[in-house]
Amino acid sequence: MKTSINLKPTIFVIFGGTGDLNMRKLAPALYNLYADGFMPKKFAIIGTARKKLNDQKFQDTIKEGINSFSRSGKVKDDKWASFAANVYYNPVDVSEPETFGVLKTSIEKHKAEFGADTQVVYYLAVAPNLFPLIAQCLATYDLTGDEESVRIVIEKPFGRDLETAKELNALLTGIFTEKQIYRIDHYLGKETVQNIMAFRFANSFLEPLWNRTYIDHIQISVTEQLGVGDRGGYYDGSGALRDMIQNHLLQLLCLIGMETPVNFDADEIRNKKVDVLKAMRPFSSDDIRMSTVRGQYAKGWVEGKEVPGYRHETGVDPDSNTETFAAIKFFVDNWRWQGIPFYVRTGKRLFQTSSLITIQFKDVPHHIFPSAVTEHWQQNRLIISIQPEMSIRLQVQGKRPGLDMVLNPVDMVFDYKGTYTSAAPEAYETLLLDVMTGDQTQFMRADQVEIAWELLMPVVKSWESKKSLSFPNYTADSWGPEDAEALIARDGFHWFTLPLNKD
Ligand code: NAP
């Protein structure tokens, strides 16, 4: 349990202070941490960007962001006033390094006021091409400190391939120590994702079943109803493989596939995740043909409204080869998982927004019931729903009440809403608090990022070099291209979905 009691005085410098991420996520998270008593007693938040604003204007801007996007609704006047008194703005243009001089003066002023044990967190909420420049300017102005006094948070995407990820790692580790670098993957801060570790390693009944003897396959499905919206310019240079699978989906796969850590130390947990990535079967060209599917959405209708196809979205090349959907069958070649497929899929403009992990167990070895009794037979499944529903379901066979013997699948459900009354924190709240307390468990280590890229590079290169002749190949409001169904159907399975929540 973390509390603010031991938190050192903290100066939070947000590069990209006027940007979308700060408005939607960072500012609301910092405000909620403050409102819940999790900010240090002494703190300063310094927003930076090129725009010329004063402190008051910046405070007004983020107040609007918090009021629009915070999970706790609009700010409370008294809380806001005391929070805002710690919020400052300092114009910085990364392409004009001398502007870092003013930032340094401002940081030093707060440090002098807060005391020698003050820590500084630099949050890089800017386009990735600015990451190296900012790191270099911090070094030039001697603002890099050590692991006790300075931390740097790097947003995704971390590189756009193995080579650029290695370059960025080399640059950052030339300036900071690994212990100072927090590569954020906000999926890892989600309450339900954190609960995977608790569920797997705090309950004894699962471990004997958690292997190739009892599990027949695993599905990880992260689907979005929205299209690219106004992020077409960014997304067209990225795509589903880079934007989702290289980071979020592989991290979920690691949490499901990892061995039991010896303890809860950040590096021990990250070592166990890296072991999964190291054991993943590399892709041959045949595997790419048989085990991967890419898709791009066509125009269609969503909730009675016509929506454009990907190639007609703002900022997107009208002849784009970028995939907005990807499905891949992975294997983890180790004793625990040999031969067990891990199917992952992700995409935009799909039928439902949901993040779901489904672990399907093997069938009973021998059916004792007559077939008339088992018309609705279903192998046991464990379904971890990350969003929108936050739940864990165990699907088992039960006897339907009545004089005759009829079996049907029933769900044993652990639902957050029904179990807990307290609101779950947003992922960014959890992760920002981790940064302040110096806990790197939920952040990506350099080797984790590189090995994930290494695994996917054959697919990245193949998809880039061979233009898809079938794009666009799925309509809005569908479950993606037909080939994605075939990918899993060939092995005798189908993609699992939860019924839409009617709440
Ligand atoms: P954004 O809305 O375009 O904001 C970019 C910020 O950078 C603005 O504050 C901009 O302000 C500032 N900036 C641009 N050029 C600058 C320069 N030369 N010197 C100093 N500041 C400069 O982008 P975003 O959506 O917030 O995304 C920021 C980062 O977070 C990206 O790496 C993105 O991939 C990542 N991310 C975003 C989200 C999200 O929900 N938005 C989610 C996950 C990850 P000025 O124009 O005033 O300088």
Coordinates of C-alpha atoms and ligand atoms in Angstrom, one line a residue:
M1 CA 0.0 0.0 0.0
K2 CA 1.5 3.3 -1.1
T3 CA 0.9 6.5 0.8
S4 CA 2.1 10.0 0.3
I5 CA 3.8 10.1 3.7
N6 CA 7.2 8.9 2.5
L7 CA 7.1 10.7 -0.9
K8 CA 10.0 13.0 -1.4
P9 CA 9.3 16.5 -2.6
T10 CA 8.8 16.2 -6.3
I11 CA 9.0 18.5 -9.3
F12 CA 7.1 17.2 -12.3
V13 CA 8.2 18.7 -15.6
I14 CA 5.8 17.8 -18.3
F15 CA 7.1 18.3 -21.8
G16 CA 4.0 18.5 -24.0
G17 CA 2.1 20.3 -21.3
T18 CA -0.4 21.7 -23.7
G19 CA -0.9 18.4 -25.5
D20 CA -3.7 15.9 -25.7
L21 CA -2.1 13.3 -23.4
N22 CA -1.6 15.9 -20.6
M23 CA -5.2 17.1 -20.9
R24 CA -6.8 13.6 -21.0
K25 CA -4.6 11.6 -18.8
L26 CA -1.7 13.2 -17.0
A27 CA -3.3 16.2 -15.5
P28 CA -6.4 14.3 -14.4
A29 CA -4.2 11.6 -12.9
L30 CA -2.1 14.1 -10.9
Y31 CA -5.2 15.9 -9.7
N32 CA -6.8 12.7 -8.6
L33 CA -3.6 11.6 -6.8
Y34 CA -3.7 14.9 -5.0
A35 CA -7.4 14.7 -4.1
D36 CA -6.8 11.2 -2.8
G37 CA -3.8 12.2 -0.7
F38 CA -1.2 10.5 -2.8
M39 CA 0.9 13.5 -3.9
P40 CA 4.0 14.5 -1.9
K41 CA 3.4 17.2 0.6
K42 CA 5.7 19.5 -1.4
F43 CA 5.3 19.3 -5.2
A44 CA 5.4 21.5 -8.3
I45 CA 4.1 20.7 -11.7
I46 CA 5.8 22.6 -14.5
G47 CA 4.1 22.4 -17.9
T48 CA 6.2 23.2 -20.9
A49 CA 5.6 23.6 -24.6
R50 CA 6.2 26.2 -27.3
K51 CA 3.0 28.0 -26.7
K52 CA 3.4 31.3 -24.8
L53 CA 1.2 30.9 -21.7
N54 CA 1.5 32.2 -18.2
D55 CA 0.9 30.1 -15.0
Q56 CA -2.8 31.2 -14.8
K57 CA -3.6 30.4 -18.4
F58 CA -1.9 26.9 -18.1
Q59 CA -3.9 26.2 -14.9
D60 CA -7.1 27.2 -16.7
T61 CA -6.2 24.9 -19.6
I62 CA -5.5 21.8 -17.5
K63 CA -8.6 22.5 -15.3
E64 CA -10.6 22.2 -18.5
G65 CA -8.9 19.0 -19.3
I66 CA -9.5 17.6 -15.8
N67 CA -13.2 18.7 -15.9
S68 CA -13.7 16.9 -19.2
F69 CA -11.7 13.7 -18.7
S70 CA -11.2 13.0 -15.0
R71 CA -12.8 9.7 -13.7
S72 CA -13.9 11.7 -10.6
G73 CA -15.8 14.4 -12.6
K74 CA -15.3 18.1 -12.2
V75 CA -12.8 19.5 -9.8
K76 CA -13.9 20.6 -6.3
D77 CA -13.2 24.3 -5.8
D78 CA -11.2 24.1 -2.6
K79 CA -9.1 21.1 -3.7
W80 CA -8.5 22.7 -7.1
A81 CA -7.3 26.0 -5.5
S82 CA -4.7 24.2 -3.4
F83 CA -3.6 21.9 -6.2
A84 CA -3.4 24.8 -8.8
A85 CA -1.1 26.7 -6.4
N86 CA 1.5 24.1 -7.3
V87 CA 1.1 24.3 -11.1
Y88 CA 3.4 26.4 -13.2
Y89 CA 4.2 27.0 -16.9
N90 CA 7.5 27.5 -18.6
P91 CA 7.7 27.9 -22.4
V92 CA 10.3 25.6 -23.9
D93 CA 11.0 25.0 -27.6
V94 CA 13.0 21.8 -27.9
S95 CA 14.5 23.1 -31.1
E96 CA 15.8 26.1 -29.3
P97 CA 18.0 24.5 -26.6
E98 CA 18.7 27.8 -24.8
T99 CA 15.0 27.8 -23.6
F100 CA 16.2 25.0 -21.2
G101 CA 18.2 27.6 -19.3
V102 CA 14.9 29.3 -18.1
L103 CA 13.6 25.8 -17.2
K104 CA 16.7 25.1 -15.2
T105 CA 16.3 28.3 -13.2
S106 CA 12.7 27.4 -12.4
I107 CA 13.6 23.9 -11.3
E108 CA 16.4 25.2 -9.1
K109 CA 14.1 27.8 -7.5
H110 CA 11.7 25.0 -6.5
K111 CA 14.5 22.8 -5.3
A112 CA 15.9 25.6 -3.1
E113 CA 12.4 25.9 -1.6
F114 CA 11.7 22.2 -1.2
G115 CA 15.1 21.0 0.2
A116 CA 18.0 18.8 -0.8
D117 CA 16.0 15.6 -1.1
T118 CA 13.8 16.9 -3.9
Q119 CA 13.3 14.6 -6.9
V120 CA 12.6 15.7 -10.4
V121 CA 10.5 13.7 -12.9
Y122 CA 10.7 14.6 -16.6
Y123 CA 7.7 13.4 -18.5
L124 CA 8.1 13.3 -22.2
A125 CA 4.5 13.7 -23.5
V126 CA 5.7 14.8 -26.9
A127 CA 6.1 13.3 -30.4
P128 CA 8.8 10.6 -30.4
N129 CA 11.2 12.6 -32.7
L130 CA 11.6 15.0 -29.7
F131 CA 12.7 12.4 -27.2
P132 CA 16.4 12.4 -28.1
L133 CA 16.5 16.2 -28.3
I134 CA 15.0 16.6 -24.9
A135 CA 17.3 14.0 -23.3
Q136 CA 20.3 15.8 -24.9
C137 CA 19.2 19.2 -23.8
L138 CA 18.8 17.9 -20.2
A139 CA 22.3 16.6 -20.3
T140 CA 23.7 19.9 -21.8
Y141 CA 22.1 21.8 -19.0
D142 CA 23.3 19.4 -16.3
L143 CA 19.7 18.4 -15.4
T144 CA 20.1 14.6 -15.4
G145 CA 21.1 14.0 -11.7
D146 CA 21.2 10.4 -10.5
E147 CA 18.6 7.6 -9.8
E148 CA 17.7 9.1 -6.5
S149 CA 17.1 12.6 -7.7
V150 CA 16.0 12.4 -11.4
R151 CA 13.7 10.1 -13.4
I152 CA 12.6 10.4 -17.0
V153 CA 9.4 8.9 -18.4
I154 CA 9.2 8.0 -22.0
E155 CA 5.9 7.7 -23.7
K156 CA 5.1 5.1 -26.4
P157 CA 6.0 4.5 -29.2
F158 CA 9.5 3.4 -28.1
G159 CA 11.2 3.3 -31.6
R160 CA 9.4 2.2 -34.8
D161 CA 11.5 -0.9 -35.3
L162 CA 14.4 -2.8 -33.7
E163 CA 17.0 -0.4 -35.0
T164 CA 15.4 2.8 -33.8
A165 CA 14.5 1.3 -30.4
K166 CA 18.2 0.3 -30.0
E167 CA 19.3 3.8 -31.0
L168 CA 17.0 5.4 -28.5
N169 CA 18.0 3.0 -25.8
A170 CA 21.7 3.7 -26.5
L171 CA 21.1 7.5 -26.4
L172 CA 19.1 7.4 -23.2
T173 CA 21.4 5.0 -21.4
G174 CA 24.3 7.2 -22.4
I175 CA 22.7 10.0 -20.5
F176 CA 20.7 8.3 -17.7
T177 CA 21.1 5.1 -15.8
E178 CA 18.5 2.3 -16.6
K179 CA 17.1 2.9 -13.1
Q180 CA 16.2 6.5 -14.1
I181 CA 14.4 5.5 -17.2
Y182 CA 10.6 4.7 -17.1
R183 CA 9.3 3.4 -20.5
I184 CA 5.6 3.6 -20.0
D185 CA 3.1 1.1 -21.3
H186 CA -0.1 2.4 -19.8
Y187 CA -1.8 -1.0 -20.2
L188 CA 0.4 -2.3 -17.4
G189 CA -1.1 0.2 -15.0
K190 CA -4.7 -1.0 -15.5
E191 CA -6.2 -2.4 -12.4
T192 CA -7.4 -5.6 -14.1
V193 CA -4.0 -6.1 -15.7
Q194 CA -2.3 -5.8 -12.3
N195 CA -4.8 -8.3 -11.0
I196 CA -3.4 -10.9 -13.4
M197 CA -0.3 -11.2 -11.2
A198 CA -2.4 -11.4 -8.0
F199 CA -4.8 -14.0 -9.5
R200 CA -2.0 -16.2 -10.8
F201 CA 0.5 -16.0 -8.0
A202 CA -1.7 -15.5 -4.9
N203 CA -4.0 -18.5 -5.5
S204 CA -2.7 -22.0 -5.2
F205 CA -5.3 -23.8 -7.2
L206 CA -4.3 -22.3 -10.6
E207 CA -0.7 -23.2 -10.8
P208 CA -1.1 -27.0 -11.3
L209 CA -3.5 -26.2 -14.2
W210 CA -1.5 -23.4 -15.8
N211 CA 0.3 -25.3 -18.5
R212 CA 0.2 -27.3 -21.7
T213 CA -1.4 -30.3 -20.0
Y214 CA -4.6 -28.6 -19.0
I215 CA -4.8 -25.5 -21.3
D216 CA -5.5 -25.9 -25.0
H217 CA -5.2 -22.4 -26.2
I218 CA -5.1 -18.7 -25.2
Q219 CA -6.6 -15.7 -26.8
I220 CA -5.8 -12.1 -26.2
S221 CA -8.1 -9.7 -28.0
V222 CA -8.0 -5.9 -27.8
T223 CA -10.6 -4.4 -30.0
E224 CA -11.7 -0.8 -30.6
Q225 CA -14.9 0.5 -32.0
L226 CA -13.4 3.9 -32.9
G227 CA -11.4 4.6 -36.1
V228 CA -8.2 6.6 -36.1
G229 CA -10.1 9.9 -35.7
D230 CA -7.8 12.9 -35.8
R231 CA -4.7 10.8 -35.2
G232 CA -4.5 9.6 -38.8
G233 CA -1.2 11.4 -39.5
Y234 CA 0.5 9.5 -36.6
Y235 CA -1.2 6.2 -37.1
D236 CA -0.5 5.9 -40.8
G237 CA 3.2 5.7 -40.0
S238 CA 2.6 3.1 -37.3
G239 CA -0.3 0.6 -37.7
A240 CA -1.7 -2.1 -35.4
L241 CA 1.4 -4.2 -35.2
R242 CA 3.6 -1.4 -34.0
D243 CA 1.0 0.6 -32.0
M244 CA -0.6 -2.3 -30.1
I245 CA 1.0 -5.7 -30.5
Q246 CA 4.7 -4.8 -30.0
N247 CA 3.8 -3.3 -26.6
H248 CA 0.4 -3.8 -25.0
L249 CA -0.5 -7.3 -26.4
L250 CA 2.9 -8.8 -25.9
Q251 CA 3.0 -7.5 -22.4
L252 CA -0.4 -9.1 -21.6
L253 CA 1.0 -12.3 -23.2
C254 CA 4.0 -12.2 -20.9
L255 CA 1.8 -11.8 -17.8
I256 CA -0.1 -14.9 -18.8
G257 CA 2.9 -16.9 -19.9
M258 CA 5.5 -16.0 -17.3
E259 CA 7.0 -18.3 -14.7
T260 CA 6.4 -17.6 -11.0
P261 CA 8.7 -14.9 -9.8
V262 CA 10.8 -15.5 -6.7
N263 CA 9.7 -12.2 -5.2
F264 CA 8.0 -9.0 -6.1
D265 CA 11.1 -7.1 -7.1
A266 CA 10.9 -5.1 -10.3
D267 CA 13.8 -6.8 -11.9
E268 CA 12.8 -10.3 -10.9
I269 CA 9.3 -9.7 -12.5
R270 CA 10.8 -8.1 -15.6
N271 CA 13.3 -11.0 -15.9
K272 CA 10.4 -13.5 -15.9
K273 CA 8.6 -11.5 -18.6
V274 CA 11.8 -11.3 -20.7
D275 CA 12.1 -15.1 -20.4
V276 CA 8.7 -15.4 -22.1
L277 CA 9.8 -13.2 -25.0
K278 CA 13.0 -15.1 -25.4
A279 CA 11.1 -18.3 -25.6
M280 CA 8.7 -17.1 -28.3
R281 CA 9.1 -18.9 -31.6
P282 CA 10.7 -16.7 -34.3
F283 CA 8.7 -16.2 -37.5
S284 CA 9.8 -18.0 -40.7
S285 CA 8.3 -16.7 -44.0
D286 CA 5.9 -19.7 -43.9
D287 CA 4.8 -18.7 -40.4
I288 CA 4.1 -15.2 -41.6
R289 CA 1.9 -16.5 -44.4
M290 CA 0.1 -19.0 -42.2
S291 CA 0.1 -17.4 -38.8
T292 CA -0.5 -13.7 -39.3
V293 CA -3.4 -11.7 -40.8
R294 CA -3.5 -8.0 -41.5
G295 CA -6.6 -5.9 -42.2
Q296 CA -7.6 -2.3 -43.0
Y297 CA -11.1 -1.0 -42.5
A298 CA -13.4 0.1 -45.3
K299 CA -16.2 2.6 -44.9
G300 CA -19.3 1.5 -43.2
W301 CA -22.0 2.3 -40.7
V302 CA -21.7 2.5 -36.9
E303 CA -24.7 3.1 -34.8
G304 CA -26.7 4.5 -37.8
K305 CA -23.9 6.9 -38.9
E306 CA -21.8 6.5 -42.0
V307 CA -18.1 6.4 -41.2
P308 CA -15.2 6.8 -43.6
G309 CA -12.8 4.0 -44.7
Y310 CA -9.3 4.2 -43.3
R311 CA -7.9 5.6 -46.6
H312 CA -10.3 8.5 -46.4
E313 CA -9.5 9.5 -42.8
T314 CA -7.7 12.9 -42.3
G315 CA -3.9 12.6 -42.6
V316 CA -4.0 9.1 -44.1
D317 CA -2.4 8.3 -47.5
P318 CA -5.3 7.5 -49.9
D319 CA -3.3 4.4 -51.0
S320 CA -2.1 3.5 -47.5
N321 CA -0.7 0.0 -46.8
T322 CA -1.0 0.5 -43.1
E323 CA -2.9 -2.2 -41.2
T324 CA -5.6 -1.2 -38.8
F325 CA -6.1 -4.8 -37.8
A326 CA -3.6 -7.5 -36.9
A327 CA -4.1 -11.1 -35.7
I328 CA -1.1 -13.4 -35.0
K329 CA -0.7 -16.9 -33.7
F330 CA 2.3 -17.1 -31.4
F331 CA 4.0 -20.1 -29.7
V332 CA 6.1 -20.0 -26.6
D333 CA 8.7 -22.7 -26.9
N334 CA 9.3 -23.8 -23.3
W335 CA 8.2 -26.7 -21.0
R336 CA 5.1 -25.0 -19.8
W337 CA 3.7 -23.9 -23.2
Q338 CA 5.2 -26.1 -25.9
G339 CA 2.6 -26.6 -28.6
I340 CA -0.1 -24.3 -27.1
P341 CA -1.1 -21.5 -29.4
F342 CA -1.5 -17.9 -28.2
Y343 CA -3.8 -16.1 -30.6
V344 CA -3.7 -12.3 -30.4
R345 CA -5.8 -9.8 -32.3
T346 CA -6.3 -6.1 -32.3
G347 CA -8.0 -3.6 -34.5
K348 CA -9.9 -0.4 -35.0
R349 CA -13.5 0.1 -36.2
L350 CA -14.5 -3.3 -34.9
F351 CA -17.9 -4.3 -33.5
Q352 CA -17.0 -3.8 -29.9
T353 CA -14.5 -2.0 -27.7
S354 CA -13.1 -4.6 -25.3
S355 CA -9.9 -6.1 -24.0
L356 CA -10.3 -9.8 -23.2
I357 CA -8.0 -12.6 -22.3
T358 CA -9.5 -16.1 -22.7
I359 CA -7.8 -19.2 -21.4
Q360 CA -9.5 -22.3 -22.7
F361 CA -8.9 -25.5 -20.9
K362 CA -8.7 -28.9 -22.5
D363 CA -11.9 -31.0 -22.6
V364 CA -12.6 -33.7 -20.1
P365 CA -10.8 -36.9 -21.0
H366 CA -14.0 -38.9 -21.3
H367 CA -17.6 -37.9 -21.7
I368 CA -19.9 -39.8 -19.3
F369 CA -23.1 -37.9 -20.2
P370 CA -25.3 -38.9 -23.1
S371 CA -25.2 -36.4 -26.0
A372 CA -28.8 -35.2 -25.4
V373 CA -27.7 -33.9 -22.0
T374 CA -24.7 -32.1 -23.3
E375 CA -26.1 -30.2 -26.2
H376 CA -24.5 -27.0 -25.0
W377 CA -21.2 -28.5 -24.0
Q378 CA -18.4 -26.0 -23.6
Q379 CA -14.8 -26.6 -22.5
N380 CA -13.9 -24.7 -19.3
R381 CA -12.7 -21.2 -19.9
L382 CA -11.2 -18.5 -17.7
I383 CA -12.0 -15.1 -19.1
I384 CA -10.2 -12.1 -17.9
S385 CA -12.0 -8.9 -19.0
I386 CA -9.8 -5.8 -18.7
Q387 CA -12.2 -3.4 -20.2
P388 CA -15.0 -2.1 -20.4
E389 CA -16.2 -4.8 -17.9
M390 CA -13.6 -5.4 -15.2
S391 CA -14.1 -9.1 -14.3
I392 CA -12.7 -12.6 -14.1
R393 CA -15.1 -15.4 -15.2
L394 CA -14.7 -19.1 -14.9
Q395 CA -17.0 -20.9 -17.3
V396 CA -17.9 -24.3 -16.0
Q397 CA -20.6 -26.8 -16.8
G398 CA -23.6 -26.8 -14.5
K399 CA -26.8 -28.8 -14.2
R400 CA -29.8 -26.8 -15.3
P401 CA -32.4 -26.9 -12.4
G402 CA -35.2 -29.4 -13.2
L403 CA -36.1 -33.0 -13.0
D404 CA -34.2 -33.9 -16.1
M405 CA -30.4 -33.9 -16.4
V406 CA -29.4 -31.1 -18.7
L407 CA -26.0 -29.5 -18.6
N408 CA -25.1 -26.0 -19.8
P409 CA -22.2 -23.6 -19.3
V410 CA -22.5 -21.2 -16.3
D411 CA -20.2 -18.4 -15.3
M412 CA -18.6 -18.0 -11.8
V413 CA -17.9 -14.2 -11.9
F414 CA -15.6 -12.0 -9.9
D415 CA -16.9 -8.6 -11.0
Y416 CA -15.1 -5.5 -9.7
K417 CA -18.3 -3.4 -9.7
G418 CA -20.2 -5.9 -7.5
T419 CA -17.2 -6.7 -5.3
Y420 CA -15.7 -3.4 -4.4
T421 CA -17.3 0.0 -3.7
S422 CA -14.1 2.0 -4.1
A423 CA -13.4 3.4 -7.7
A424 CA -10.5 1.9 -9.5
P425 CA -7.7 4.4 -10.1
E426 CA -6.8 5.2 -13.7
A427 CA -3.8 3.4 -15.1
Y428 CA -1.9 6.7 -15.3
E429 CA -2.5 7.4 -11.5
T430 CA -1.0 4.0 -10.6
L431 CA 2.0 4.6 -13.0
L432 CA 2.7 8.2 -12.0
L433 CA 2.7 7.2 -8.3
D434 CA 5.1 4.3 -9.2
V435 CA 7.4 6.8 -10.9
M436 CA 7.4 9.0 -7.8
T437 CA 8.1 6.1 -5.5
G438 CA 10.8 4.7 -7.8
D439 CA 9.0 1.4 -8.6
Q440 CA 9.9 0.2 -12.1
T441 CA 7.9 -3.0 -12.0
Q442 CA 5.3 -1.9 -14.5
F443 CA 7.7 -0.2 -16.8
M444 CA 9.5 -1.7 -19.8
R445 CA 13.2 -2.4 -19.4
A446 CA 15.5 -1.7 -22.4
D447 CA 16.0 -5.4 -23.2
Q448 CA 12.2 -6.1 -23.0
V449 CA 11.5 -3.4 -25.6
E450 CA 14.3 -4.7 -27.9
I451 CA 13.4 -8.3 -27.7
A452 CA 9.7 -7.6 -28.5
W453 CA 10.8 -5.7 -31.6
E454 CA 13.2 -8.4 -32.6
L455 CA 10.4 -11.0 -32.5
L456 CA 8.1 -8.9 -34.7
M457 CA 10.7 -7.5 -37.2
P458 CA 10.2 -10.3 -39.8
V459 CA 6.4 -9.5 -39.8
V460 CA 7.0 -5.8 -39.9
K461 CA 9.4 -6.1 -42.8
S462 CA 7.2 -8.6 -44.7
W463 CA 4.1 -6.4 -44.3
E464 CA 5.9 -3.3 -45.3
S465 CA 7.6 -4.8 -48.3
K466 CA 4.6 -6.6 -49.7
K467 CA 1.7 -4.3 -50.2
S468 CA -1.6 -5.9 -49.3
L469 CA -3.7 -6.4 -52.5
S470 CA -6.9 -7.0 -50.5
F471 CA -7.0 -3.7 -48.5
P472 CA -9.5 -2.5 -47.4
N473 CA -10.7 -6.0 -46.3
Y474 CA -13.2 -5.5 -43.5
T475 CA -16.1 -3.2 -42.9
A476 CA -16.7 -1.0 -39.9
D477 CA -18.7 -2.7 -37.1
S478 CA -17.4 -6.1 -38.0
W479 CA -14.9 -8.4 -36.3
G480 CA -12.2 -7.8 -38.8
P481 CA -11.1 -9.6 -42.0
E482 CA -12.5 -13.1 -42.7
D483 CA -8.9 -14.5 -42.7
A484 CA -8.7 -13.7 -39.0
E485 CA -11.6 -16.1 -38.4
A486 CA -9.9 -18.7 -40.6
L487 CA -6.6 -18.3 -38.7
I488 CA -8.1 -19.6 -35.5
A489 CA -10.8 -21.8 -37.1
R490 CA -8.1 -23.9 -38.9
D491 CA -7.1 -25.1 -35.4
G492 CA -10.7 -25.8 -34.4
F493 CA -11.3 -22.7 -32.3
H494 CA -13.2 -19.4 -32.6
W495 CA -12.6 -16.0 -31.2
F496 CA -14.4 -15.5 -28.0
T497 CA -16.3 -12.4 -27.2
L498 CA -18.4 -11.3 -24.2
P499 CA -22.0 -10.1 -24.9
L500 CA -22.3 -6.3 -25.0
N501 CA -22.8 -4.8 -21.6
K502 CA -26.4 -3.4 -21.5
D503 CA -25.8 -1.2 -18.4
Ligands
NAP1 P1 0.0 16.3 -29.0 O1 -1.4 16.6 -28.6 O2 0.3 16.6 -30.5 O3 0.9 17.2 -28.1 C1 2.3 17.4 -28.4 C2 2.8 18.4 -27.4 O4 4.2 18.7 -27.7 C3 2.1 19.8 -27.4 O5 2.1 20.2 -26.0 C4 3.0 20.7 -28.2 O6 2.8 22.0 -27.8 C5 4.4 20.1 -27.8 N1 5.5 20.4 -28.7 C6 5.5 20.2 -30.1 N2 6.6 20.6 -30.6 C7 7.4 21.1 -29.6 C8 8.7 21.6 -29.5 N3 9.5 21.8 -30.6 N4 9.1 22.0 -28.3 C9 8.4 21.9 -27.2 N5 7.2 21.3 -27.2 C10 6.7 20.9 -28.4 O7 0.4 14.8 -28.7 P2 -0.2 13.8 -27.6 O8 -1.3 13.2 -28.2 O9 -0.3 14.6 -26.3 O10 1.0 12.7 -27.5 C11 2.2 13.0 -26.9 C12 3.0 11.7 -26.8 O11 2.2 10.8 -26.0 C13 3.2 11.0 -28.1 O12 4.5 10.4 -28.1 C14 2.1 10.0 -28.2 O13 2.5 8.9 -29.0 C15 2.0 9.6 -26.8 N6 0.7 9.0 -26.4 C16 -0.4 9.8 -26.5 C17 -1.6 9.3 -26.1 C18 -2.9 10.2 -26.1 O14 -3.9 9.7 -25.6 N7 -2.9 11.4 -26.6 C19 -1.7 8.0 -25.6 C20 -0.6 7.2 -25.6 C21 0.6 7.8 -25.9 P3 3.2 23.3 -28.7 O15 2.7 23.0 -30.0 O16 2.6 24.4 -28.0 O17 4.7 23.3 -28.6

